[in-house]
Tab-separated table of C-alpha atoms in Angstrom:
chain	number	residue	atom	x	y	z
A	1	MET	CA	-43.577	177.018	157.507
A	2	ARG	CA	-41.015	175.810	160.014
A	3	GLU	CA	-42.471	177.948	162.823
A	4	PHE	CA	-45.887	176.336	162.362
A	5	ILE	CA	-44.644	172.867	161.554
A	6	ARG	CA	-42.426	172.668	164.654
A	7	PRO	CA	-45.387	171.708	166.904
A	8	VAL	CA	-46.516	169.313	164.191
A	9	ALA	CA	-43.040	167.821	164.054
A	10	VAL	CA	-42.981	167.561	167.825
A	11	THR	CA	-46.236	165.637	167.818
A	12	LEU	CA	-45.128	163.462	164.936
A	13	GLY	CA	-41.868	162.723	166.664
A	14	ILE	CA	-43.661	161.823	169.862
A	15	VAL	CA	-46.421	159.754	168.313
A	16	CYS	CA	-44.166	157.966	165.906
A	17	LEU	CA	-41.371	157.763	168.467
A	18	SER	CA	-38.876	157.768	165.664
A	19	ALA	CA	-35.203	158.391	166.114
A	20	SER	CA	-35.386	157.881	169.868
A	21	MET	CA	-37.541	160.919	170.444
A	22	ALA	CA	-35.089	163.164	168.653
A	23	VAL	CA	-37.534	166.034	168.588
A	24	ILE	CA	-38.503	165.747	172.200
A	25	SER	CA	-35.118	164.848	173.519
A	26	THR	CA	-32.833	167.490	172.160
A	27	ASN	CA	-30.109	164.903	172.452
A	28	GLY	CA	-31.578	162.323	170.085
A	29	ALA	CA	-28.435	161.982	168.015
A	30	LEU	CA	-26.410	161.069	171.076
A	31	ALA	CA	-29.082	158.604	172.167
A	32	GLN	CA	-28.933	156.977	168.721
A	33	ALA	CA	-25.158	156.791	168.823
A	34	MET	CA	-25.251	155.288	172.298
A	35	GLN	CA	-27.891	152.745	171.208
A	36	LYS	CA	-25.572	151.502	168.483
A	37	THR	CA	-23.090	150.451	171.149
A	38	ALA	CA	-25.772	148.898	173.388
A	39	PRO	CA	-26.476	145.149	173.303
A	40	ALA	CA	-28.658	144.117	170.398
A	41	GLN	CA	-32.371	143.828	171.113
A	42	ALA	CA	-35.152	142.466	168.977
A	43	ALA	CA	-35.930	145.027	166.297
A	44	PRO	CA	-39.509	146.229	165.959
A	45	PRO	CA	-41.444	144.995	162.900
A	46	ALA	CA	-40.770	146.901	159.672
A	47	GLY	CA	-42.560	150.235	159.608
A	48	GLN	CA	-43.146	150.225	163.366
A	49	PRO	CA	-41.489	152.795	165.626
A	50	PRO	CA	-39.298	151.476	168.415
A	51	GLU	CA	-41.268	150.788	171.570
A	52	VAL	CA	-40.572	152.939	174.607
A	53	LYS	CA	-39.958	151.122	177.864
A	54	GLN	CA	-42.659	152.656	180.018
A	55	ILE	CA	-41.905	153.593	183.598
A	56	ALA	CA	-43.883	155.271	186.362
A	57	LEU	CA	-42.735	158.890	186.479
A	58	THR	CA	-42.156	160.864	189.665
A	59	ASP	CA	-42.294	164.574	190.443
A	60	LYS	CA	-38.547	164.428	191.100
A	61	GLN	CA	-37.850	163.029	187.616
A	62	ILE	CA	-39.976	165.658	185.898
A	63	ASP	CA	-38.336	168.410	187.947
A	64	GLY	CA	-34.951	166.946	186.962
A	65	VAL	CA	-35.788	167.048	183.247
A	66	ILE	CA	-36.984	170.650	183.546
A	67	ALA	CA	-33.900	171.682	185.533
A	68	ALA	CA	-31.523	169.878	183.143
A	69	ALA	CA	-33.010	171.388	179.966
A	70	LYS	CA	-30.688	174.389	179.689
A	71	ASP	CA	-27.527	172.318	180.236
A	72	MET	CA	-28.682	169.506	177.942
A	73	ASP	CA	-29.554	172.027	175.213
A	74	ALA	CA	-26.095	173.596	175.525
A	75	LEU	CA	-24.479	170.182	175.126
A	76	SER	CA	-26.724	169.385	172.169
A	77	GLU	CA	-25.456	172.505	170.423
A	78	LYS	CA	-21.987	170.926	170.498
A	79	MET	CA	-23.158	167.825	168.621
A	80	PRO	CA	-21.348	167.399	165.299
A	81	GLU	CA	-23.444	167.483	162.136
A	82	ASN	CA	-22.900	163.758	161.569
A	83	GLY	CA	-24.461	163.032	164.966
A	84	LYS	CA	-21.480	161.015	166.199
A	85	PRO	CA	-20.414	162.493	169.536
A	86	ASP	CA	-16.857	162.199	170.745
A	87	PRO	CA	-16.251	160.354	174.030
A	88	LYS	CA	-15.670	163.648	175.845
A	89	LEU	CA	-19.129	164.930	174.855
A	90	THR	CA	-20.718	161.590	175.766
A	91	ALA	CA	-19.106	161.861	179.207
A	92	GLN	CA	-20.515	165.396	179.556
A	93	PHE	CA	-24.033	164.140	178.793
A	94	GLU	CA	-23.597	161.379	181.394
A	95	ALA	CA	-22.261	163.817	184.012
A	96	THR	CA	-25.065	166.297	183.348
A	97	ALA	CA	-27.719	163.615	183.717
A	98	LYS	CA	-26.192	162.563	187.039
A	99	LYS	CA	-25.953	166.194	188.179
A	100	TYR	CA	-29.747	166.428	187.907
A	101	GLY	CA	-30.471	163.212	189.780
A	102	PHE	CA	-30.550	160.594	187.035
A	103	ALA	CA	-28.627	157.318	187.311
A	104	SER	CA	-27.306	157.772	183.763
A	105	TYR	CA	-27.954	159.502	180.469
A	106	ASP	CA	-30.013	156.458	179.429
A	107	ASP	CA	-32.128	156.921	182.570
A	108	TYR	CA	-32.636	160.605	181.644
A	109	ASN	CA	-33.688	159.623	178.106
A	110	SER	CA	-36.110	157.016	179.442
A	111	VAL	CA	-37.823	159.697	181.516
A	112	VAL	CA	-37.915	162.083	178.535
A	113	ASP	CA	-39.399	159.335	176.346
A	114	ASN	CA	-42.141	158.629	178.890
A	115	ILE	CA	-42.929	162.328	179.203
A	116	GLY	CA	-43.112	162.465	175.412
A	117	LEU	CA	-45.637	159.627	175.284
A	118	VAL	CA	-48.013	161.679	177.406
A	119	MET	CA	-47.202	165.061	175.813
A	120	SER	CA	-48.214	163.694	172.419
A	121	GLY	CA	-51.752	163.241	173.676
A	122	ILE	CA	-52.260	166.578	175.432
A	123	ASP	CA	-54.396	169.177	173.695
A	124	PRO	CA	-52.236	172.325	173.894
A	125	VAL	CA	-55.331	174.551	174.069
A	126	THR	CA	-57.278	172.818	176.843
A	127	LYS	CA	-54.159	171.280	178.420
A	128	LYS	CA	-56.072	168.047	178.931
A	129	TYR	CA	-55.034	164.571	177.877
A	130	VAL	CA	-57.134	163.572	174.864
A	131	GLY	CA	-54.835	161.035	173.185
A	132	GLY	CA	-52.455	161.350	170.272
A	133	ALA	CA	-55.066	160.588	167.609
A	134	ALA	CA	-57.248	163.508	168.722
A	135	VAL	CA	-54.247	165.870	168.779
A	136	ILE	CA	-53.225	164.848	165.265
A	137	LYS	CA	-56.806	165.233	164.012
A	138	ALA	CA	-56.895	168.772	165.441
A	139	GLN	CA	-53.543	169.583	163.832
A	140	ILE	CA	-54.765	168.316	160.456
A	141	ALA	CA	-57.746	170.683	160.706
A	142	GLN	CA	-55.430	173.519	161.753
A	143	VAL	CA	-53.116	172.962	158.776
A	144	GLN	CA	-56.050	172.717	156.361
A	145	ALA	CA	-57.446	176.025	157.653
A	146	ASP	CA	-54.112	177.873	157.540
A	147	LYS	CA	-54.298	180.527	154.805
A	148	LYS	CA	-50.699	181.712	155.246
A	149	MET	CA	-49.023	178.355	154.619
A	150	SER	CA	-47.793	177.692	151.097
A	151	ALA	CA	-49.444	174.876	149.166
A	152	LYS	CA	-46.193	172.900	149.149
A	153	ASP	CA	-45.665	173.259	152.902
A	154	LYS	CA	-49.314	172.441	153.575
A	155	LYS	CA	-49.066	169.303	151.432
A	156	GLU	CA	-45.903	168.160	153.265
A	157	ALA	CA	-47.433	168.838	156.677
A	158	LEU	CA	-50.630	166.987	155.811
A	159	GLU	CA	-48.681	164.011	154.453
A	160	ASP	CA	-46.666	163.845	157.675
A	161	LEU	CA	-49.742	164.196	159.865
A	162	ASN	CA	-51.718	161.602	157.906
A	163	GLN	CA	-48.777	159.212	158.164
A	164	ALA	CA	-48.610	159.798	161.924
A	165	ALA	CA	-52.359	159.223	162.200
A	166	LYS	CA	-51.864	155.736	160.729
A	167	ALA	CA	-49.307	154.760	163.377
A	168	PRO	CA	-50.715	152.742	166.249
A	169	GLU	CA	-51.175	154.911	169.312
A	170	PRO	CA	-49.250	153.604	172.302
A	171	THR	CA	-51.234	152.911	175.438
A	172	ILE	CA	-50.007	154.765	178.500
A	173	ALA	CA	-49.265	151.930	180.930
A	174	ASN	CA	-48.824	154.190	183.953
A	175	LYS	CA	-51.944	156.357	184.173
A	176	GLY	CA	-50.375	158.441	186.962
A	177	ASN	CA	-47.911	159.743	184.359
A	178	ILE	CA	-50.769	161.589	182.671
A	179	ASP	CA	-51.585	163.599	185.797
A	180	LEU	CA	-47.913	164.429	186.455
A	181	VAL	CA	-47.243	165.590	182.908
A	182	VAL	CA	-50.509	167.562	182.648
A	183	LYS	CA	-49.665	169.261	185.964
A	184	ASN	CA	-46.284	170.326	184.513
A	185	PHE	CA	-47.457	170.860	180.921
A	186	ASP	CA	-46.526	174.548	180.665
A	187	LYS	CA	-42.986	174.018	181.962
A	188	LEU	CA	-42.448	170.904	179.844
A	189	SER	CA	-43.899	172.556	176.760
A	190	ALA	CA	-41.502	175.482	177.181
A	191	ILE	CA	-38.424	173.217	177.186
A	192	MET	CA	-39.561	170.709	174.554
A	193	GLY	CA	-40.364	173.051	171.718
A	194	ASP	CA	-40.258	176.744	170.947
A	195	ASP	CA	-43.988	177.007	170.503
A	196	GLN	CA	-46.264	174.121	171.310
A	197	ASN	CA	-49.450	176.119	170.852
């Protein structure tokens, strides 16, 4: 089940934007820990995912995320089970982000979050932006048609997908981001999940 559900979980994580894009950003636990020390902001309404601060992406930023993936993944492997990084590991995340052209680790995460907003709406078959609702609808049909998935796993996947379908779909404020992410879809898909298709 986990091999099939991974792309579902990726989409759910992106669409719902829960846990600071923990599925998309392999460093979600660090991002959460760092957010706890950040100044308090107005919390989203109950049941709503946190809103991503949308930015206009550049080719350089996307190239930086792709180039940083291997190093960021290696650092993520060092994360303790409780998700609370030590200051030394936090400094390594910061240094790695800067090494790949980002002002800070927060800047890196902001770019990853914005990439994730677009990725959630790209049909992995046609590689065209269709919106998150259409992707989820296609995944629901795929899960329903899967003969190899156990009834329990199918039920869990469908519950998750139906829950994600109820979440309001964020509007992409910077339409140019769609073209940039679609152009780099294969590379981004390779670093953001083992099998997106």
